[in-house]
CSV table of C-alpha atoms in Angstrom, one decimal:
chain,number,residue,atom,x,y,z
A,491,MET,CA,-25.8,105.5,13.7
A,492,LYS,CA,-26.0,103.2,16.7
A,493,LYS,CA,-29.6,102.4,16.2
A,494,VAL,CA,-28.8,101.3,12.3
A,495,PHE,CA,-26.1,99.1,13.8
A,496,TYR,CA,-28.7,97.5,16.5
A,497,ALA,CA,-31.3,97.0,13.8
A,498,ILE,CA,-29.0,95.4,11.4
A,499,ILE,CA,-27.9,93.1,14.3
A,500,LEU,CA,-31.6,92.4,15.2
A,501,LEU,CA,-32.6,91.5,11.7
A,502,ALA,CA,-29.7,89.1,11.5
A,503,LEU,CA,-30.6,87.4,14.4
A,504,LEU,CA,-34.1,87.1,13.3
A,505,GLN,CA,-33.4,86.1,10.0
A,506,SER,CA,-30.9,83.1,11.3
A,507,CYS,CA,-34.3,81.7,13.2
A,508,VAL,CA,-36.3,81.4,9.9
A,509,SER,CA,-35.5,78.3,7.8
A,510,GLN,CA,-34.6,79.6,4.0
A,511,GLN,CA,-35.3,76.1,2.5
A,512,VAL,CA,-34.7,76.0,-1.4
A,513,ALA,CA,-37.4,74.6,-3.4
A,514,ILE,CA,-36.4,71.2,-4.7
A,515,ARG,CA,-38.8,69.4,-7.3
A,516,ASP,CA,-40.5,66.0,-5.9
A,517,TYR,CA,-40.1,63.8,-8.8
A,518,SER,CA,-41.8,60.7,-6.8
A,519,THR,CA,-44.9,62.3,-8.0
A,520,GLU,CA,-44.6,61.5,-11.3
A,521,HIS,CA,-45.9,57.9,-12.5
A,522,VAL,CA,-43.4,55.3,-13.4
A,523,ALA,CA,-44.9,52.1,-14.8
A,524,ILE,CA,-42.6,49.1,-13.8
A,525,PRO,CA,-43.6,45.9,-15.5
A,526,PHE,CA,-43.8,44.1,-12.3
A,527,GLN,CA,-46.0,43.4,-9.5
A,528,ALA,CA,-44.3,43.6,-6.3
A,529,THR,CA,-45.3,40.5,-4.0
A,530,GLU,CA,-42.6,41.4,-1.6
A,531,ILE,CA,-41.1,44.7,-0.8
A,532,TYR,CA,-38.1,45.2,1.2
A,533,ILE,CA,-36.3,48.5,2.6
A,534,LYS,CA,-33.0,47.8,3.8
A,535,ASP,CA,-30.5,50.5,5.5
A,536,SER,CA,-27.0,49.3,4.1
A,537,ARG,CA,-25.1,52.4,5.1
A,538,THR,CA,-21.7,51.5,6.5
A,539,ASN,CA,-20.6,54.7,7.9
A,540,LYS,CA,-23.5,56.4,9.9
A,541,GLN,CA,-22.7,59.6,12.0
A,542,PRO,CA,-25.1,60.9,14.7
A,543,MET,CA,-27.4,63.7,14.0
A,544,ASN,CA,-26.9,65.3,17.5
A,545,TRP,CA,-26.0,68.6,16.0
A,546,ASP,CA,-26.1,71.8,18.5
A,547,LEU,CA,-25.9,74.7,15.9
A,548,PRO,CA,-25.6,78.3,16.8
A,549,ALA,CA,-28.3,80.8,15.6
A,550,ILE,CA,-25.2,82.7,13.9
A,551,ALA,CA,-21.9,81.1,12.9
A,552,THR,CA,-19.1,83.4,13.9
A,553,LYS,CA,-16.5,80.9,13.5
A,554,GLN,CA,-16.2,78.2,10.7
A,555,LEU,CA,-18.5,75.3,11.2
A,556,SER,CA,-18.7,71.9,9.6
A,557,VAL,CA,-21.1,69.0,10.7
A,558,THR,CA,-22.0,65.8,9.2
A,559,GLY,CA,-24.7,63.4,10.0
A,560,SER,CA,-26.7,60.4,8.7
A,561,PRO,CA,-30.4,60.7,9.3
A,562,GLU,CA,-32.0,57.3,10.6
A,563,LEU,CA,-34.3,55.6,8.1
A,564,THR,CA,-37.4,55.8,10.3
A,565,SER,CA,-40.7,53.9,9.8
A,566,ALA,CA,-42.3,56.9,8.1
A,567,ASP,CA,-39.4,56.7,5.5
A,568,ILE,CA,-39.9,53.1,4.9
A,569,GLN,CA,-43.7,53.5,4.4
A,570,LEU,CA,-43.1,56.1,2.0
A,571,LEU,CA,-40.5,54.4,-0.1
A,572,THR,CA,-42.8,51.2,0.1
A,573,SER,CA,-45.7,53.4,-1.2
A,574,ILE,CA,-43.4,54.8,-4.2
A,575,VAL,CA,-42.5,51.4,-5.2
A,576,LYS,CA,-46.4,50.1,-5.1
A,577,LYS,CA,-47.3,53.0,-6.9
A,578,SER,CA,-45.1,52.0,-9.7
A,579,GLU,CA,-46.2,48.4,-9.9
A,580,SER,CA,-48.1,46.6,-12.3
A,581,ALA,CA,-51.2,44.7,-11.3
A,582,ASN,CA,-50.8,42.2,-14.1
A,583,GLY,CA,-46.9,42.6,-14.2
A,584,THR,CA,-44.8,39.8,-13.4
A,585,PRO,CA,-44.5,38.8,-9.7
A,586,ALA,CA,-41.2,39.7,-8.1
A,587,LYS,CA,-39.4,40.6,-5.0
A,588,ILE,CA,-38.3,44.3,-4.8
A,589,THR,CA,-35.8,45.4,-2.6
A,590,VAL,CA,-34.8,49.0,-1.9
A,591,ARG,CA,-31.5,49.3,-0.4
A,592,LEU,CA,-30.1,52.7,0.9
A,593,LEU,CA,-26.2,52.8,0.2
A,594,GLU,CA,-25.5,56.2,1.5
A,595,GLY,CA,-27.5,59.1,3.1
A,596,THR,CA,-25.8,62.2,4.7
A,597,CYS,CA,-26.5,65.4,5.4
A,598,ASN,CA,-23.8,68.3,5.7
A,599,ILE,CA,-23.8,71.9,7.1
A,600,TYR,CA,-21.2,74.3,6.3
A,601,ALA,CA,-21.2,77.6,8.0
A,602,ASP,CA,-18.9,80.8,8.8
A,603,TRP,CA,-19.4,84.5,9.4
A,604,SER,CA,-20.2,85.3,5.7
A,605,LYS,CA,-22.0,82.2,4.3
A,606,ALA,CA,-23.8,79.0,5.0
A,607,LYS,CA,-24.4,75.8,2.7
A,608,GLU,CA,-26.6,72.8,3.2
A,609,PHE,CA,-25.6,69.5,1.4
A,610,THR,CA,-27.3,66.5,1.1
A,611,LYS,CA,-26.4,63.0,-0.6
A,612,VAL,CA,-28.6,60.0,-1.2
A,613,ALA,CA,-27.6,56.7,-2.9
A,614,ILE,CA,-30.1,54.2,-3.7
A,615,GLU,CA,-29.8,50.7,-5.2
A,616,LEU,CA,-33.0,48.9,-6.3
A,617,GLU,CA,-33.0,45.2,-6.9
A,618,VAL,CA,-35.9,43.4,-8.5
A,619,GLU,CA,-35.8,39.4,-8.6
A,620,GLU,CA,-38.8,37.6,-10.4
A,621,LEU,CA,-40.2,35.0,-8.2
A,622,ASN,CA,-39.9,32.2,-10.9
A,623,GLY,CA,-36.1,33.1,-10.6
A,624,GLN,CA,-35.7,33.5,-14.4
A,625,ARG,CA,-34.5,37.2,-14.3
A,626,TYR,CA,-32.8,39.6,-12.0
A,627,PHE,CA,-32.4,43.5,-12.3
A,628,LYS,CA,-30.4,45.8,-10.4
A,629,SER,CA,-30.6,50.0,-11.0
A,630,ASN,CA,-28.7,52.5,-9.1
A,631,ALA,CA,-29.5,56.2,-8.5
A,632,GLU,CA,-27.7,59.1,-6.6
A,633,VAL,CA,-29.1,62.6,-5.8
A,634,PHE,CA,-26.8,65.4,-4.5
A,635,TYR,CA,-28.1,68.7,-3.3
A,636,GLU,CA,-26.1,71.7,-2.7
A,637,TYR,CA,-27.2,75.1,-2.0
A,638,GLY,CA,-26.4,78.2,-0.4
A,639,THR,CA,-28.8,79.6,2.4
A,640,LEU,CA,-28.5,82.6,4.7
A,641,ASN,CA,-29.0,80.2,7.7
A,642,ALA,CA,-27.8,76.6,8.0
A,643,LEU,CA,-30.7,74.7,10.1
A,644,GLU,CA,-30.6,70.9,10.7
A,645,ASP,CA,-34.5,70.9,9.8
A,646,SER,CA,-34.2,72.4,6.3
A,647,VAL,CA,-31.3,70.1,5.4
A,648,VAL,CA,-33.2,67.1,6.8
A,649,LYS,CA,-36.3,68.0,4.5
A,650,ALA,CA,-33.9,68.0,1.7
A,651,TYR,CA,-32.4,64.9,2.5
A,652,LYS,CA,-36.3,63.2,2.8
A,653,LEU,CA,-36.7,64.6,-0.4
A,654,ALA,CA,-33.4,63.4,-2.1
A,655,LEU,CA,-34.5,59.7,-0.5
A,656,LYS,CA,-37.8,59.9,-2.4
A,657,ASN,CA,-36.1,61.1,-5.6
A,658,ALA,CA,-33.7,58.6,-5.7
A,659,THR,CA,-35.9,55.9,-5.4
A,660,HIS,CA,-37.9,57.4,-8.0
A,661,GLN,CA,-35.0,57.8,-10.7
A,662,SER,CA,-34.0,53.9,-9.5
A,663,LEU,CA,-37.7,52.8,-10.4
A,664,LYS,CA,-37.5,54.7,-13.6
A,665,GLN,CA,-34.4,52.9,-15.0
A,666,LEU,CA,-36.1,49.6,-15.0
A,667,PRO,CA,-38.3,49.5,-18.0
A,668,SER,CA,-35.2,50.2,-20.2
A,669,GLN,CA,-33.3,47.3,-18.7
A,670,VAL,CA,-36.5,45.0,-19.0
A,671,ASN,CA,-37.0,45.5,-22.7
């Protein structure tokens, strides 16, 4: 009986060391054609309430735990979002300045002895201003992921956050053609 108990404890400890990432679809791989040629692209972090991501999470949560953080908008993120916009532009489209503004971006982990959940939320505002100054367009997109997991790890929720960042940008680009026509 003791061996079975120790085996269960050992399996639980080993399981907590392995990330259980839920498969989230990357929509940014789909092509979206916008009727603009991006002559200027700006990626701005406009979050007003940023919280640090210096989490010190235990391998197994024995008591209730809830942490929230706001990952930094890194240069790699900026390059990625810029490439998503560039991939969508039209070579012979109307020259325009495009601004992608991160309005909200948070990660949250909730865990207790019986369950763990990871949450991520991203809100993007996309502004397009034609260089001739005649027209101005704005679109918004918000992506929220919530999923249960056997263990809550910072790296898995940050991966989901990065995917939400890409998907929200893609969704805001997808809304533009309907506004132009």
